[in-house]
């Protein structure tokens, strides 16, 4: 837990969020500023700054996040039509919250291009 981290504070319940899914290892909540009809942030409860901070000791957080993404896709109704998962890694890629998180985007027809 990092005291000044927005997502750690959401995990602790200090900041309200619209929760979509939660289990022992992961929380998922709606993005406050959605970029698509479905825009959910899937976040490991363990504070890890970014994908670049993954290592041999903490890499096990990734598997439950991926399972949670499948659950979120089911719950939000985009599992069949498809969805996009984005991880911004570092300020140069637009990461603004330094707690590893996966954007799950869907509910709109998306093209093949990422950028
Ligand atoms: P990043 O740019 O770091 O990949 O994504 C951070 C995301 O967190 C942004 O899409 C932003 O809208 C969202 N966000 C920032 N603060 C809050 C908050 O307090 N609550 C929620 N639900 N989302 C937030
Ligand atoms: Zn955090």
mmCIF file of N, CA and C and ligand atoms in Angstrom, residues 1-9 11 43-49 97-100, ligand 2:
data_model
loop_
_atom_site.group_PDB
_atom_site.id
_atom_site.type_symbol
_atom_site.label_atom_id
_atom_site.label_comp_id
_atom_site.label_asym_id
_atom_site.label_seq_id
_atom_site.Cartn_x
_atom_site.Cartn_y
_atom_site.Cartn_z
ATOM 1 N N UNK A 1 0.841 -1.202 0.000
ATOM 2 C CA UNK A 1 0.000 0.000 0.000
ATOM 3 C C UNK A 1 0.877 1.254 0.000
ATOM 4 N N UNK A 2 0.541 2.190 -0.820
ATOM 5 C CA UNK A 2 1.250 3.464 -0.833
ATOM 6 C C UNK A 2 0.249 4.546 -0.432
ATOM 7 N N UNK A 3 0.564 5.303 0.609
ATOM 8 C CA UNK A 3 -0.389 6.248 1.209
ATOM 9 C C UNK A 3 -0.914 7.290 0.230
ATOM 10 N N UNK A 4 -0.017 7.732 -0.656
ATOM 11 C CA UNK A 4 -0.410 8.832 -1.547
ATOM 12 C C UNK A 4 -0.889 8.327 -2.903
ATOM 13 N N UNK A 5 -1.177 7.020 -2.999
ATOM 14 C CA UNK A 5 -1.578 6.441 -4.286
ATOM 15 C C UNK A 5 -3.110 6.378 -4.363
ATOM 16 N N UNK A 6 -3.660 6.977 -5.411
ATOM 17 C CA UNK A 6 -5.131 7.028 -5.575
ATOM 18 C C UNK A 6 -5.722 5.623 -5.591
ATOM 19 N N UNK A 7 -5.086 4.708 -6.327
ATOM 20 C CA UNK A 7 -5.678 3.372 -6.456
ATOM 21 C C UNK A 7 -5.555 2.585 -5.147
ATOM 22 N N UNK A 8 -4.463 2.756 -4.390
ATOM 23 C CA UNK A 8 -4.393 2.129 -3.064
ATOM 24 C C UNK A 8 -5.513 2.668 -2.175
ATOM 25 N N UNK A 9 -5.814 3.943 -2.305
ATOM 26 C CA UNK A 9 -6.884 4.536 -1.485
ATOM 27 C C UNK A 9 -8.254 4.025 -1.925
ATOM 28 N N UNK A 11 -8.686 1.000 -3.185
ATOM 29 C CA UNK A 11 -8.665 -0.385 -2.686
ATOM 30 C C UNK A 11 -9.037 -0.403 -1.197
ATOM 31 N N UNK A 43 -7.135 -3.723 -11.469
ATOM 32 C CA UNK A 43 -5.989 -3.282 -10.675
ATOM 33 C C UNK A 43 -5.591 -4.350 -9.659
ATOM 34 N N UNK A 44 -4.336 -4.780 -9.668
ATOM 35 C CA UNK A 44 -3.904 -5.693 -8.602
ATOM 36 C C UNK A 44 -3.906 -4.954 -7.263
ATOM 37 N N UNK A 45 -4.291 -5.644 -6.186
ATOM 38 C CA UNK A 45 -4.353 -4.971 -4.884
ATOM 39 C C UNK A 45 -2.966 -4.646 -4.361
ATOM 40 N N UNK A 46 -1.987 -5.420 -4.774
ATOM 41 C CA UNK A 46 -0.598 -5.124 -4.385
ATOM 42 C C UNK A 46 -0.123 -3.889 -5.146
ATOM 43 N N UNK A 47 0.475 -2.942 -4.420
ATOM 44 C CA UNK A 47 0.972 -1.744 -5.101
ATOM 45 C C UNK A 47 2.261 -2.061 -5.862
ATOM 46 N N UNK A 48 2.178 -1.927 -7.183
ATOM 47 C CA UNK A 48 3.351 -2.058 -8.055
ATOM 48 C C UNK A 48 3.282 -0.842 -8.972
ATOM 49 N N UNK A 49 4.366 -0.104 -9.075
ATOM 50 C CA UNK A 49 4.328 1.186 -9.780
ATOM 51 C C UNK A 49 3.854 1.085 -11.226
ATOM 52 N N UNK A 97 -1.396 7.402 -13.284
ATOM 53 C CA UNK A 97 -1.498 6.834 -11.933
ATOM 54 C C UNK A 97 -0.445 5.731 -11.831
ATOM 55 N N UNK A 98 0.511 5.942 -10.924
ATOM 56 C CA UNK A 98 1.661 5.019 -10.857
ATOM 57 C C UNK A 98 1.338 3.826 -9.950
ATOM 58 N N UNK A 99 0.291 3.115 -10.316
ATOM 59 C CA UNK A 99 -0.082 1.835 -9.700
ATOM 60 C C UNK A 99 -0.558 0.993 -10.873
ATOM 61 N N UNK A 100 0.141 -0.094 -11.151
ATOM 62 C CA UNK A 100 -0.149 -0.933 -12.326
ATOM 63 C C UNK A 100 -1.652 -1.150 -12.496
HETATM 64 ZN ZN1 LIG B 2 -1.074 1.983 -5.165
#
